[in-house]
Amino acid sequence: MADLLQKGMAWLEDQRTKFMTQSVVYQRGEDSVEVPATIGTTTFNIDDGGGALLRIESRDYLILAADLVIGETPILPKRGDRIRETSGTQVFVYEVVGPGDEPCWRWSDGYRQTLRIHTKQTDMEVAS
């Protein structure tokens, strides 16, 4: 018998993907894939080494791991990848990066279905 919590989590992820996402383009170099993503934030408190805490907010994208496939190869996020989000006539470009020594992504659930990818905005373009 399958894990009841795992089944419930799969159902919730299906509902999130159907009703709480927008299309973004995940880009690695010249390769890219369009994926549904839920947009969120994470606040990090980073020690600056001098006794002060820096508060940094990341724009996060929750993407099903099964959707993050470039070519025919499933990938995991890595620093330097980009996410392109179109809003009206503008395309916001975000770089995959974790602040300080933080990783640039983590699993969003205990069953490794969804990636939470941390980013920062690096550019803005006019949509074509």
GROMACS .gro file of N, CA and C in nm:
model
  384
    1MET      N    1   0.084  -0.119   0.000
    1MET     CA    2   0.000   0.000   0.000
    1MET      C    3   0.088   0.124   0.000
    2ALA      N    4   0.058   0.219  -0.087
    2ALA     CA    5   0.137   0.342  -0.099
    2ALA      C    6   0.116   0.430   0.024
    3ASP      N    7   0.212   0.512   0.052
    3ASP     CA    8   0.211   0.607   0.162
    3ASP      C    9   0.095   0.707   0.141
    4LEU      N   10   0.002   0.713   0.236
    4LEU     CA   11  -0.114   0.802   0.224
    4LEU      C   12  -0.071   0.948   0.217
    5LEU      N   13   0.029   0.987   0.293
    5LEU     CA   14   0.077   1.126   0.288
    5LEU      C   15   0.138   1.157   0.151
    6GLN      N   16   0.208   1.060   0.094
    6GLN     CA   17   0.267   1.081  -0.037
    6GLN      C   18   0.158   1.099  -0.142
    7LYS      N   19   0.052   1.021  -0.134
    7LYS     CA   20  -0.060   1.036  -0.226
    7LYS      C   21  -0.125   1.174  -0.210
    8GLY      N   22  -0.145   1.214  -0.085
    8GLY     CA   23  -0.204   1.345  -0.058
    8GLY      C   24  -0.117   1.458  -0.110
    9MET      N   25   0.013   1.445  -0.091
    9MET     CA   26   0.106   1.547  -0.139
    9MET      C   27   0.106   1.554  -0.291
   10ALA      N   28   0.100   1.440  -0.356
   10ALA     CA   29   0.094   1.437  -0.502
   10ALA      C   30  -0.033   1.509  -0.551
   11TRP      N   31  -0.146   1.486  -0.482
   11TRP     CA   32  -0.270   1.551  -0.518
   11TRP      C   33  -0.258   1.703  -0.501
   12LEU      N   34  -0.200   1.746  -0.388
   12LEU     CA   35  -0.182   1.889  -0.363
   12LEU      C   36  -0.092   1.953  -0.469
   13GLU      N   37   0.014   1.885  -0.506
   13GLU     CA   38   0.105   1.937  -0.608
   13GLU      C   39   0.033   1.947  -0.742
   14ASP      N   40  -0.052   1.852  -0.771
   14ASP     CA   41  -0.131   1.856  -0.894
   14ASP      C   42  -0.224   1.978  -0.893
   15GLN      N   43  -0.288   2.004  -0.780
   15GLN     CA   44  -0.377   2.120  -0.768
   15GLN      C   45  -0.298   2.251  -0.779
   16ARG      N   46  -0.182   2.258  -0.714
   16ARG     CA   47  -0.098   2.377  -0.722
   16ARG      C   48  -0.060   2.404  -0.867
   17THR      N   49  -0.018   2.299  -0.937
   17THR     CA   50   0.026   2.315  -1.075
   17THR      C   51  -0.089   2.356  -1.166
   18LYS      N   52  -0.209   2.304  -1.142
   18LYS     CA   53  -0.323   2.337  -1.227
   18LYS      C   54  -0.375   2.479  -1.202
   19PHE      N   55  -0.375   2.524  -1.076
   19PHE     CA   56  -0.448   2.646  -1.042
   19PHE      C   57  -0.363   2.761  -0.988
   20MET      N   58  -0.236   2.737  -0.959
   20MET     CA   59  -0.156   2.842  -0.895
   20MET      C   60  -0.022   2.863  -0.964
   21THR      N   61  -0.020   2.850  -1.097
   21THR     CA   62   0.106   2.865  -1.169
   21THR      C   63   0.090   2.961  -1.286
   22GLN      N   64   0.204   3.006  -1.332
   22GLN     CA   65   0.210   3.078  -1.458
   22GLN      C   66   0.329   3.024  -1.535
   23SER      N   67   0.328   3.042  -1.664
   23SER     CA   68   0.433   2.988  -1.749
   23SER      C   69   0.557   3.075  -1.741
   24VAL      N   70   0.673   3.013  -1.720
   24VAL     CA   71   0.802   3.081  -1.723
   24VAL      C   72   0.895   2.999  -1.812
   25VAL      N   73   1.005   3.059  -1.852
   25VAL     CA   74   1.104   2.988  -1.932
   25VAL      C   75   1.228   2.967  -1.846
   26TYR      N   76   1.266   2.839  -1.829
   26TYR     CA   77   1.389   2.806  -1.756
   26TYR      C   78   1.498   2.790  -1.861
   27GLN      N   79   1.610   2.860  -1.841
   27GLN     CA   80   1.714   2.866  -1.943
   27GLN      C   81   1.849   2.826  -1.884
   28ARG      N   82   1.918   2.739  -1.955
   28ARG     CA   83   2.057   2.702  -1.923
   28ARG      C   84   2.138   2.721  -2.049
   29GLY      N   85   2.219   2.825  -2.050
   29GLY     CA   86   2.294   2.857  -2.172
   29GLY      C   87   2.197   2.889  -2.284
   30GLU      N   88   2.213   2.822  -2.398
   30GLU     CA   89   2.126   2.843  -2.513
   30GLU      C   90   2.001   2.756  -2.509
   31ASP      N   91   1.995   2.659  -2.417
   31ASP     CA   92   1.883   2.566  -2.408
   31ASP      C   93   1.779   2.619  -2.310
   32SER      N   94   1.652   2.590  -2.339
   32SER     CA   95   1.547   2.636  -2.249
   32SER      C   96   1.426   2.545  -2.257
   33VAL      N   97   1.339   2.558  -2.156
   33VAL     CA   98   1.214   2.484  -2.151
   33VAL      C   99   1.110   2.572  -2.083
   34GLU      N  100   0.988   2.570  -2.136
   34GLU     CA  101   0.878   2.644  -2.074
   34GLU      C  102   0.812   2.554  -1.971
   35VAL      N  103   0.796   2.604  -1.849
   35VAL     CA  104   0.740   2.524  -1.740
   35VAL      C  105   0.640   2.606  -1.659
   36PRO      N  106   0.542   2.538  -1.599
   36PRO     CA  107   0.453   2.609  -1.505
   36PRO      C  108   0.525   2.627  -1.371
   37ALA      N  109   0.513   2.746  -1.314
   37ALA     CA  110   0.580   2.774  -1.187
   37ALA      C  111   0.490   2.856  -1.096
   38THR      N  112   0.499   2.826  -0.967
   38THR     CA  113   0.436   2.908  -0.864
   38THR      C  114   0.542   3.002  -0.811
   39ILE      N  115   0.508   3.131  -0.800
   39ILE     CA  116   0.606   3.230  -0.757
   39ILE      C  117   0.591   3.255  -0.608
   40GLY      N  118   0.704   3.259  -0.539
   40GLY     CA  119   0.705   3.284  -0.396
   40GLY      C  120   0.829   3.361  -0.357
   41THR      N  121   0.854   3.369  -0.227
   41THR     CA  122   0.974   3.435  -0.175
   41THR      C  123   1.030   3.355  -0.059
   42THR      N  124   1.158   3.374  -0.033
   42THR     CA  125   1.224   3.323   0.086
   42THR      C  126   1.308   3.436   0.142
   43THR      N  127   1.301   3.456   0.271
   43THR     CA  128   1.384   3.557   0.337
   43THR      C  129   1.500   3.487   0.406
   44PHE      N  130   1.620   3.531   0.375
   44PHE     CA  131   1.741   3.477   0.435
   44PHE      C  132   1.801   3.580   0.529
   45ASN      N  133   1.851   3.537   0.644
   45ASN     CA  134   1.928   3.622   0.733
   45ASN      C  135   2.072   3.572   0.727
   46ILE      N  136   2.159   3.652   0.667
   46ILE     CA  137   2.298   3.614   0.642
   46ILE      C  138   2.389   3.696   0.733
   47ASP      N  139   2.476   3.627   0.806
   47ASP     CA  140   2.576   3.694   0.891
   47ASP      C  141   2.682   3.754   0.800
   48ASP      N  142   2.706   3.885   0.813
   48ASP     CA  143   2.805   3.951   0.727
   48ASP      C  144   2.948   3.933   0.776
   49GLY      N  145   2.967   3.859   0.885
   49GLY     CA  146   3.101   3.836   0.938
   49GLY      C  147   3.145   3.944   1.035
   50GLY      N  148   3.075   4.055   1.039
   50GLY     CA  149   3.110   4.165   1.129
   50GLY      C  150   3.009   4.183   1.241
   51GLY      N  151   2.925   4.084   1.260
   51GLY     CA  152   2.828   4.090   1.368
   51GLY      C  153   2.690   4.140   1.328
   52ALA      N  154   2.673   4.177   1.203
   52ALA     CA  155   2.542   4.224   1.157
   52ALA      C  156   2.476   4.116   1.071
   53LEU      N  157   2.344   4.111   1.077
   53LEU     CA  158   2.269   4.020   0.992
   53LEU      C  159   2.214   4.096   0.873
   54LEU      N  160   2.238   4.043   0.755
   54LEU     CA  161   2.181   4.101   0.634
   54LEU      C  162   2.053   4.025   0.602
   55ARG      N  163   1.948   4.098   0.577
   55ARG     CA  164   1.821   4.035   0.541
   55ARG      C  165   1.809   4.042   0.389
   56ILE      N  166   1.803   3.925   0.326
   56ILE     CA  167   1.797   3.916   0.181
   56ILE      C  168   1.672   3.838   0.142
   57GLU      N  169   1.595   3.893   0.049
   57GLU     CA  170   1.475   3.825   0.003
   57GLU      C  171   1.497   3.774  -0.139
   58SER      N  172   1.468   3.648  -0.158
   58SER     CA  173   1.484   3.583  -0.288
   58SER      C  174   1.348   3.566  -0.353
   59ARG      N  175   1.341   3.584  -0.484
   59ARG     CA  176   1.220   3.548  -0.558
   59ARG      C  177   1.235   3.401  -0.592
   60ASP      N  178   1.138   3.323  -0.551
   60ASP     CA  179   1.145   3.178  -0.568
   60ASP      C  180   1.046   3.131  -0.673
   61TYR      N  181   1.083   3.023  -0.739
   61TYR     CA  182   0.996   2.957  -0.835
   61TYR      C  183   0.982   2.812  -0.793
   62LEU      N  184   0.857   2.770  -0.770
   62LEU     CA  185   0.829   2.630  -0.737
   62LEU      C  186   0.792   2.560  -0.867
   63ILE      N  187   0.874   2.463  -0.904
   63ILE     CA  188   0.860   2.392  -1.030
   63ILE      C  189   0.866   2.243  -1.003
   64LEU      N  190   0.776   2.166  -1.063
   64LEU     CA  191   0.783   2.021  -1.050
   64LEU      C  192   0.912   1.971  -1.111
   65ALA      N  193   0.983   1.888  -1.038
   65ALA     CA  194   1.110   1.832  -1.088
   65ALA      C  195   1.088   1.759  -1.220
   66ALA      N  196   0.975   1.692  -1.234
   66ALA     CA  197   0.945   1.617  -1.356
   66ALA      C  198   0.931   1.709  -1.478
   67ASP      N  199   0.902   1.837  -1.456
   67ASP     CA  200   0.887   1.933  -1.567
   67ASP      C  201   1.019   1.994  -1.610
   68LEU      N  202   1.120   1.986  -1.526
   68LEU     CA  203   1.248   2.052  -1.556
   68LEU      C  204   1.335   1.958  -1.639
   69VAL      N  205   1.304   1.954  -1.768
   69VAL     CA  206   1.372   1.866  -1.863
   69VAL      C  207   1.415   1.950  -1.981
   70ILE      N  208   1.545   1.949  -2.011
   70ILE     CA  209   1.596   2.020  -2.127
   70ILE      C  210   1.647   1.916  -2.225
   71GLY      N  211   1.600   1.928  -2.350
   71GLY     CA  212   1.624   1.821  -2.447
   71GLY      C  213   1.542   1.703  -2.399
   72GLU      N  214   1.606   1.596  -2.370
   72GLU     CA  215   1.537   1.481  -2.310
   72GLU      C  216   1.599   1.447  -2.175
   73THR      N  217   1.676   1.540  -2.120
   73THR     CA  218   1.750   1.515  -1.997
   73THR      C  219   1.690   1.591  -1.880
   74PRO      N  220   1.646   1.519  -1.775
   74PRO     CA  221   1.604   1.588  -1.652
   74PRO      C  222   1.724   1.660  -1.591
   75ILE      N  223   1.702   1.781  -1.545
   75ILE     CA  224   1.811   1.857  -1.484
   75ILE      C  225   1.770   1.906  -1.346
   76LEU      N  226   1.869   1.941  -1.266
   76LEU     CA  227   1.849   2.011  -1.140
   76LEU      C  228   1.903   2.152  -1.158
   77PRO      N  229   1.846   2.249  -1.089
   77PRO     CA  230   1.893   2.387  -1.104
   77PRO      C  231   2.039   2.401  -1.065
   78LYS      N  232   2.106   2.498  -1.129
   78LYS     CA  233   2.242   2.531  -1.087
   78LYS      C  234   2.262   2.681  -1.101
   79ARG      N  235   2.355   2.731  -1.021
   79ARG     CA  236   2.386   2.875  -1.024
   79ARG      C  237   2.415   2.919  -1.166
   80GLY      N  238   2.362   3.036  -1.200
   80GLY     CA  239   2.387   3.091  -1.332
   80GLY      C  240   2.277   3.061  -1.433
   81ASP      N  241   2.194   2.960  -1.407
   81ASP     CA  242   2.078   2.937  -1.493
   81ASP      C  243   1.989   3.060  -1.482
   82ARG      N  244   1.897   3.076  -1.576
   82ARG     CA  245   1.809   3.193  -1.574
   82ARG      C  246   1.663   3.150  -1.586
   83ILE      N  247   1.577   3.231  -1.526
   83ILE     CA  248   1.433   3.213  -1.540
   83ILE      C  249   1.378   3.342  -1.597
   84ARG      N  250   1.302   3.330  -1.705
   84ARG     CA  251   1.245   3.445  -1.774
   84ARG      C  252   1.094   3.446  -1.751
   85GLU      N  253   1.048   3.553  -1.692
   85GLU     CA  254   0.906   3.568  -1.655
   85GLU      C  255   0.848   3.687  -1.730
   86THR      N  256   0.747   3.662  -1.813
   86THR     CA  257   0.685   3.768  -1.890
   86THR      C  258   0.564   3.823  -1.816
   87SER      N  259   0.558   3.956  -1.809
   87SER     CA  260   0.445   4.025  -1.749
   87SER      C  261   0.409   4.142  -1.840
   88GLY      N  262   0.297   4.128  -1.910
   88GLY     CA  263   0.259   4.232  -2.006
   88GLY      C  264   0.360   4.242  -2.117
   89THR      N  265   0.418   4.360  -2.133
   89THR     CA  266   0.516   4.382  -2.240
   89THR      C  267   0.660   4.371  -2.190
   90GLN      N  268   0.678   4.326  -2.065
   90GLN     CA  269   0.813   4.316  -2.009
   90GLN      C  270   0.849   4.171  -1.979
   91VAL      N  271   0.977   4.142  -1.996
   91VAL     CA  272   1.030   4.012  -1.957
   91VAL      C  273   1.130   4.037  -1.845
   92PHE      N  274   1.102   3.982  -1.727
   92PHE     CA  275   1.191   3.995  -1.614
   92PHE      C  276   1.284   3.874  -1.615
   93VAL      N  277   1.413   3.900  -1.605
   93VAL     CA  278   1.513   3.794  -1.609
   93VAL      C  279   1.571   3.777  -1.469
   94TYR      N  280   1.565   3.654  -1.419
   94TYR     CA  281   1.615   3.622  -1.286
   94TYR      C  282   1.726   3.518  -1.298
   95GLU      N  283   1.833   3.538  -1.222
   95GLU     CA  284   1.942   3.442  -1.219
   95GLU      C  285   1.925   3.349  -1.100
   96VAL      N  286   1.949   3.220  -1.123
   96VAL     CA  287   1.942   3.121  -1.016
   96VAL      C  288   2.066   3.141  -0.928
   97VAL      N  289   2.042   3.174  -0.802
   97VAL     CA  290   2.152   3.200  -0.710
   97VAL      C  291   2.099   3.191  -0.567
   98GLY      N  292   2.182   3.142  -0.478
   98GLY     CA  293   2.150   3.144  -0.336
   98GLY      C  294   2.237   3.249  -0.269
   99PRO      N  295   2.184   3.325  -0.176
   99PRO     CA  296   2.264   3.429  -0.110
   99PRO      C  297   2.371   3.368  -0.019
  100GLY      N  298   2.487   3.430  -0.018
  100GLY     CA  299   2.596   3.381   0.068
  100GLY      C  300   2.630   3.237   0.035
  101ASP      N  301   2.637   3.155   0.139
  101ASP     CA  302   2.669   3.013   0.121
  101ASP      C  303   2.544   2.927   0.106
  102GLU      N  304   2.429   2.989   0.097
  102GLU     CA  305   2.304   2.914   0.083
  102GLU      C  306   2.298   2.846  -0.054
  103PRO      N  307   2.237   2.728  -0.061
  103PRO     CA  308   2.220   2.664  -0.192
  103PRO      C  309   2.122   2.743  -0.278
  104CYS      N  310   2.129   2.724  -0.409
  104CYS     CA  311   2.041   2.798  -0.499
  104CYS      C  312   1.905   2.731  -0.515
  105TRP      N  313   1.886   2.613  -0.460
  105TRP     CA  314   1.756   2.546  -0.464
  105TRP      C  315   1.748   2.447  -0.349
  106ARG      N  316   1.626   2.403  -0.323
  106ARG     CA  317   1.603   2.297  -0.225
  106ARG      C  318   1.474   2.227  -0.262
  107TRP      N  319   1.454   2.112  -0.205
  107TRP     CA  320   1.328   2.042  -0.226
  107TRP      C  321   1.221   2.115  -0.145
  108SER      N  322   1.104   2.130  -0.203
  108SER     CA  323   0.996   2.200  -0.136
  108SER      C  324   0.907   2.104  -0.058
  109ASP      N  325   0.926   1.975  -0.078
  109ASP     CA  326   0.843   1.875  -0.011
  109ASP      C  327   0.929   1.755   0.026
  110GLY      N  328   0.876   1.672   0.113
  110GLY     CA  329   0.949   1.556   0.162
  110GLY      C  330   0.959   1.442   0.062
  111TYR      N  331   0.891   1.452  -0.050
  111TYR     CA  332   0.891   1.344  -0.148
  111TYR      C  333   0.965   1.379  -0.276
  112ARG      N  334   1.036   1.489  -0.273
  112ARG     CA  335   1.119   1.534  -0.385
  112ARG      C  336   1.042   1.547  -0.516
  113GLN      N  337   0.923   1.605  -0.507
  113GLN     CA  338   0.842   1.631  -0.627
  113GLN      C  339   0.867   1.771  -0.682
  114THR      N  340   0.886   1.866  -0.589
  114THR     CA  341   0.888   2.007  -0.627
  114THR      C  342   1.018   2.074  -0.584
  115LEU      N  343   1.076   2.149  -0.678
  115LEU     CA  344   1.197   2.227  -0.651
  115LEU      C  345   1.157   2.368  -0.612
  116ARG      N  346   1.223   2.423  -0.510
  116ARG     CA  347   1.209   2.566  -0.477
  116ARG      C  348   1.340   2.628  -0.520
  117ILE      N  349   1.333   2.709  -0.625
  117ILE     CA  350   1.453   2.766  -0.687
  117ILE      C  351   1.465   2.912  -0.646
  118HIS      N  352   1.578   2.948  -0.584
  118HIS     CA  353   1.603   3.085  -0.537
  118HIS      C  354   1.668   3.166  -0.649
  119THR      N  355   1.622   3.290  -0.667
  119THR     CA  356   1.675   3.375  -0.774
  119THR      C  357   1.688   3.520  -0.729
  120LYS      N  358   1.754   3.598  -0.813
  120LYS     CA  359   1.754   3.744  -0.799
  120LYS      C  360   1.741   3.803  -0.939
  121GLN      N  361   1.672   3.917  -0.947
  121GLN     CA  362   1.652   3.980  -1.077
  121GLN      C  363   1.782   4.040  -1.127
  122THR      N  364   1.814   4.012  -1.253
  122THR     CA  365   1.936   4.065  -1.312
  122THR      C  366   1.912   4.153  -1.435
  123ASP      N  367   1.791   4.144  -1.492
  123ASP     CA  368   1.766   4.221  -1.614
  123ASP      C  369   1.616   4.234  -1.636
  124MET      N  370   1.582   4.326  -1.727
  124MET     CA  371   1.443   4.344  -1.769
  124MET      C  372   1.449   4.380  -1.917
  125GLU      N  373   1.365   4.313  -1.998
  125GLU     CA  374   1.366   4.334  -2.142
  125GLU      C  375   1.224   4.362  -2.189
  126VAL      N  376   1.213   4.407  -2.312
  126VAL     CA  377   1.083   4.426  -2.374
  126VAL      C  378   1.045   4.295  -2.441
  127ALA      N  379   0.922   4.249  -2.417
  127ALA     CA  380   0.876   4.123  -2.477
  127ALA      C  381   0.865   4.140  -2.628
  128SER      N  382   0.899   4.034  -2.699
  128SER     CA  383   0.891   4.043  -2.846
  128SER      C  384   0.763   3.986  -2.898
   0.00000   0.00000   0.00000
